[in-house]
Amino acid sequence: MLSLITLPNPILRKVAEDVKFPVDSNFRKFIKEMFTAMKHYDGIGLAAPQVGKSIQLMVINTPNKPTAFINPVVLKKSWKKSEAEEGCLSVPNVYGMVKRSKKILVSFFNIDGVKHEEWLDGMIARVYQHEVDHLNGILFIDRTKKIIQGKELLAEYLTK
Ligand code: ZN
């Protein structure tokens, strides 16, 4: 099982490197390991830096199936935002309210190097924004104005 990286590991604060195509069999295997880890740790999404690899790759448990997003970006964001509670496997037992755009236009590559562009909304848009943040060294605790659980824990992580 891939092990989880948690605060204050500096990998979480790095901008991850682009993935170059074509990918090799090790990379395909790594994606499968990320799917397994996401399930094992009970996450709805997982970004590669969270398992110690600073590359532009994230997986999300979409309503259809676990999906890998490679070199993902957010191209457009709706003005309309929604606020919801978020947590993160890399910031254990801390939860806070985060405002995110309701709808986003995204682009990403699949494992075969095919580029996709699509609009996402609802829960998946929120998770996508959370995971893309990871690839840019940003954590939900940077975006929350209201920690609702684990304030003291968070202070502890940050002074480690
Ligand atoms: Zn996270």
Tab-separated table of C-alpha atoms and ligand atoms in Angstrom:
chain	number	residue	atom	x	y	z
A	1	MET	CA	0.000	0.000	0.000
A	2	LEU	CA	1.224	3.498	-0.825
A	3	SER	CA	1.754	5.465	2.348
A	4	LEU	CA	0.169	8.826	2.947
A	5	ILE	CA	2.145	12.043	3.251
A	6	THR	CA	0.760	14.418	5.849
A	7	LEU	CA	1.428	17.941	7.083
A	8	PRO	CA	4.018	19.392	7.511
A	9	ASN	CA	5.857	17.356	4.825
A	10	PRO	CA	7.224	19.948	2.336
A	11	ILE	CA	6.253	17.801	-0.691
A	12	LEU	CA	2.700	19.010	-0.079
A	13	ARG	CA	3.833	22.579	-0.721
A	14	LYS	CA	5.612	22.012	-4.028
A	15	VAL	CA	4.231	22.689	-7.500
A	16	ALA	CA	4.140	19.244	-9.109
A	17	GLU	CA	5.862	18.514	-12.414
A	18	ASP	CA	4.026	17.864	-15.675
A	19	VAL	CA	3.669	14.290	-16.852
A	20	LYS	CA	5.249	13.578	-20.255
A	21	PHE	CA	3.602	11.276	-22.792
A	22	PRO	CA	3.708	8.475	-23.647
A	23	VAL	CA	3.667	7.092	-20.117
A	24	ASP	CA	5.342	3.773	-19.358
A	25	SER	CA	4.056	0.638	-17.658
A	26	ASN	CA	5.381	1.803	-14.264
A	27	PHE	CA	3.207	4.889	-14.536
A	28	ARG	CA	0.137	2.792	-15.377
A	29	LYS	CA	0.905	0.603	-12.394
A	30	PHE	CA	1.246	3.684	-10.188
A	31	ILE	CA	-2.231	4.873	-11.205
A	32	LYS	CA	-3.663	1.504	-10.174
A	33	GLU	CA	-1.852	1.811	-6.842
A	34	MET	CA	-3.393	5.253	-6.382
A	35	PHE	CA	-6.883	3.849	-7.016
A	36	THR	CA	-6.199	1.173	-4.412
A	37	ALA	CA	-4.849	3.733	-1.934
A	38	MET	CA	-7.841	6.052	-2.474
A	39	LYS	CA	-10.171	3.187	-1.658
A	40	HIS	CA	-8.067	1.967	1.265
A	41	TYR	CA	-7.849	5.386	2.916
A	42	ASP	CA	-11.493	6.076	2.083
A	43	GLY	CA	-10.835	9.245	0.094
A	44	ILE	CA	-13.018	10.645	-2.673
A	45	GLY	CA	-9.892	11.942	-4.388
A	46	LEU	CA	-6.128	11.636	-4.111
A	47	ALA	CA	-3.308	13.676	-5.620
A	48	ALA	CA	0.114	12.151	-6.368
A	49	PRO	CA	2.008	14.459	-3.947
A	50	GLN	CA	-0.106	12.972	-1.143
A	51	VAL	CA	1.662	9.671	-1.728
A	52	GLY	CA	5.060	11.284	-2.156
A	53	LYS	CA	5.218	11.824	-5.928
A	54	SER	CA	5.384	15.422	-7.044
A	55	ILE	CA	3.772	14.945	-10.477
A	56	GLN	CA	0.637	16.359	-12.125
A	57	LEU	CA	-1.595	13.363	-11.528
A	58	MET	CA	-4.727	12.966	-9.440
A	59	VAL	CA	-7.442	10.362	-9.121
A	60	ILE	CA	-11.079	10.932	-8.234
A	61	ASN	CA	-13.760	8.451	-7.360
A	62	THR	CA	-16.301	9.876	-9.826
A	63	PRO	CA	-19.924	8.657	-9.758
A	64	ASN	CA	-19.057	6.293	-12.635
A	65	LYS	CA	-15.696	4.877	-11.619
A	66	PRO	CA	-12.264	5.807	-10.283
A	67	THR	CA	-10.705	8.095	-12.887
A	68	ALA	CA	-7.175	9.416	-13.396
A	69	PHE	CA	-6.649	13.040	-14.429
A	70	ILE	CA	-3.219	13.867	-15.840
A	71	ASN	CA	-1.841	17.432	-16.151
A	72	PRO	CA	-5.255	18.715	-15.018
A	73	VAL	CA	-6.116	22.408	-15.079
A	74	VAL	CA	-9.104	24.603	-14.380
A	75	LEU	CA	-9.748	26.843	-17.411
A	76	LYS	CA	-12.837	28.731	-16.237
A	77	LYS	CA	-14.678	29.139	-12.961
A	78	SER	CA	-18.262	30.189	-12.420
A	79	TRP	CA	-18.846	33.305	-10.342
A	80	LYS	CA	-21.393	31.333	-8.381
A	81	LYS	CA	-19.798	29.648	-5.421
A	82	SER	CA	-20.935	27.180	-2.828
A	83	GLU	CA	-19.585	26.590	0.627
A	84	ALA	CA	-19.160	23.103	2.068
A	85	GLU	CA	-17.191	21.205	4.658
A	86	GLU	CA	-13.876	19.743	3.497
A	87	GLY	CA	-11.244	17.527	4.996
A	88	CYS	CA	-8.051	16.056	3.593
A	89	LEU	CA	-6.163	12.785	4.035
A	90	SER	CA	-2.981	14.859	4.367
A	91	VAL	CA	-4.432	16.949	7.191
A	92	PRO	CA	-5.965	14.204	9.357
A	93	ASN	CA	-8.975	14.994	11.535
A	94	VAL	CA	-9.194	18.646	10.572
A	95	TYR	CA	-12.328	19.974	8.862
A	96	GLY	CA	-13.242	23.403	7.599
A	97	MET	CA	-15.741	25.238	5.423
A	98	VAL	CA	-14.431	26.087	1.960
A	99	LYS	CA	-16.003	28.249	-0.746
A	100	ARG	CA	-15.454	26.945	-4.267
A	101	SER	CA	-16.850	27.707	-7.699
A	102	LYS	CA	-19.976	25.699	-8.447
A	103	LYS	CA	-19.104	25.037	-12.079
A	104	ILE	CA	-15.709	24.772	-13.709
A	105	LEU	CA	-14.370	24.159	-17.201
A	106	VAL	CA	-11.462	21.752	-16.959
A	107	SER	CA	-8.913	20.157	-19.203
A	108	PHE	CA	-6.830	17.097	-18.541
A	109	PHE	CA	-5.213	14.165	-20.309
A	110	ASN	CA	-6.174	10.539	-19.925
A	111	ILE	CA	-3.630	7.751	-19.613
A	112	ASP	CA	-3.341	7.429	-23.395
A	113	GLY	CA	-2.411	11.082	-23.758
A	114	VAL	CA	-5.803	12.138	-25.120
A	115	LYS	CA	-6.849	15.624	-24.043
A	116	HIS	CA	-10.339	16.178	-22.660
A	117	GLU	CA	-12.179	19.393	-21.971
A	118	GLU	CA	-15.444	19.442	-20.072
A	119	TRP	CA	-17.644	21.321	-17.618
A	120	LEU	CA	-17.999	19.860	-14.154
A	121	ASP	CA	-20.421	20.871	-11.455
A	122	GLY	CA	-21.547	19.860	-7.997
A	123	MET	CA	-19.497	17.553	-5.801
A	124	ILE	CA	-17.088	16.492	-8.541
A	125	ALA	CA	-16.255	20.142	-9.313
A	126	ARG	CA	-15.407	20.660	-5.658
A	127	VAL	CA	-13.203	17.568	-5.458
A	128	TYR	CA	-11.465	18.470	-8.730
A	129	GLN	CA	-10.613	21.947	-7.383
A	130	HIS	CA	-9.361	20.473	-4.098
A	131	GLU	CA	-7.095	17.978	-5.908
A	132	VAL	CA	-5.767	20.487	-8.475
A	133	ASP	CA	-4.866	22.700	-5.517
A	134	HIS	CA	-2.690	19.849	-4.194
A	135	LEU	CA	-0.762	19.817	-7.484
A	136	ASN	CA	-0.007	23.489	-6.946
A	137	GLY	CA	1.069	23.170	-3.312
A	138	ILE	CA	-2.206	24.524	-1.921
A	139	LEU	CA	-4.194	22.882	0.867
A	140	PHE	CA	-7.811	23.438	1.883
A	141	ILE	CA	-6.615	24.981	5.145
A	142	ASP	CA	-5.234	27.865	3.038
A	143	ARG	CA	-8.716	28.510	1.667
A	144	THR	CA	-10.905	28.058	4.718
A	145	LYS	CA	-11.963	30.951	6.879
A	146	LYS	CA	-13.654	28.656	9.331
A	147	ILE	CA	-12.095	25.526	10.815
A	148	ILE	CA	-14.975	23.585	12.338
A	149	GLN	CA	-13.032	20.685	13.796
A	150	GLY	CA	-9.415	20.071	14.763
A	151	LYS	CA	-8.203	23.629	15.331
A	152	GLU	CA	-5.695	22.545	17.973
A	153	LEU	CA	-4.512	19.596	15.895
A	154	LEU	CA	-3.894	21.922	12.985
A	155	ALA	CA	-1.820	24.255	15.137
A	156	GLU	CA	0.195	21.220	16.172
A	157	TYR	CA	0.809	20.114	12.552
A	158	LEU	CA	1.968	23.598	11.667
A	159	THR	CA	4.465	23.935	14.470
A	160	LYS	CA	6.028	20.473	13.974
B	1	ZN	ZN	-6.591	16.840	0.087
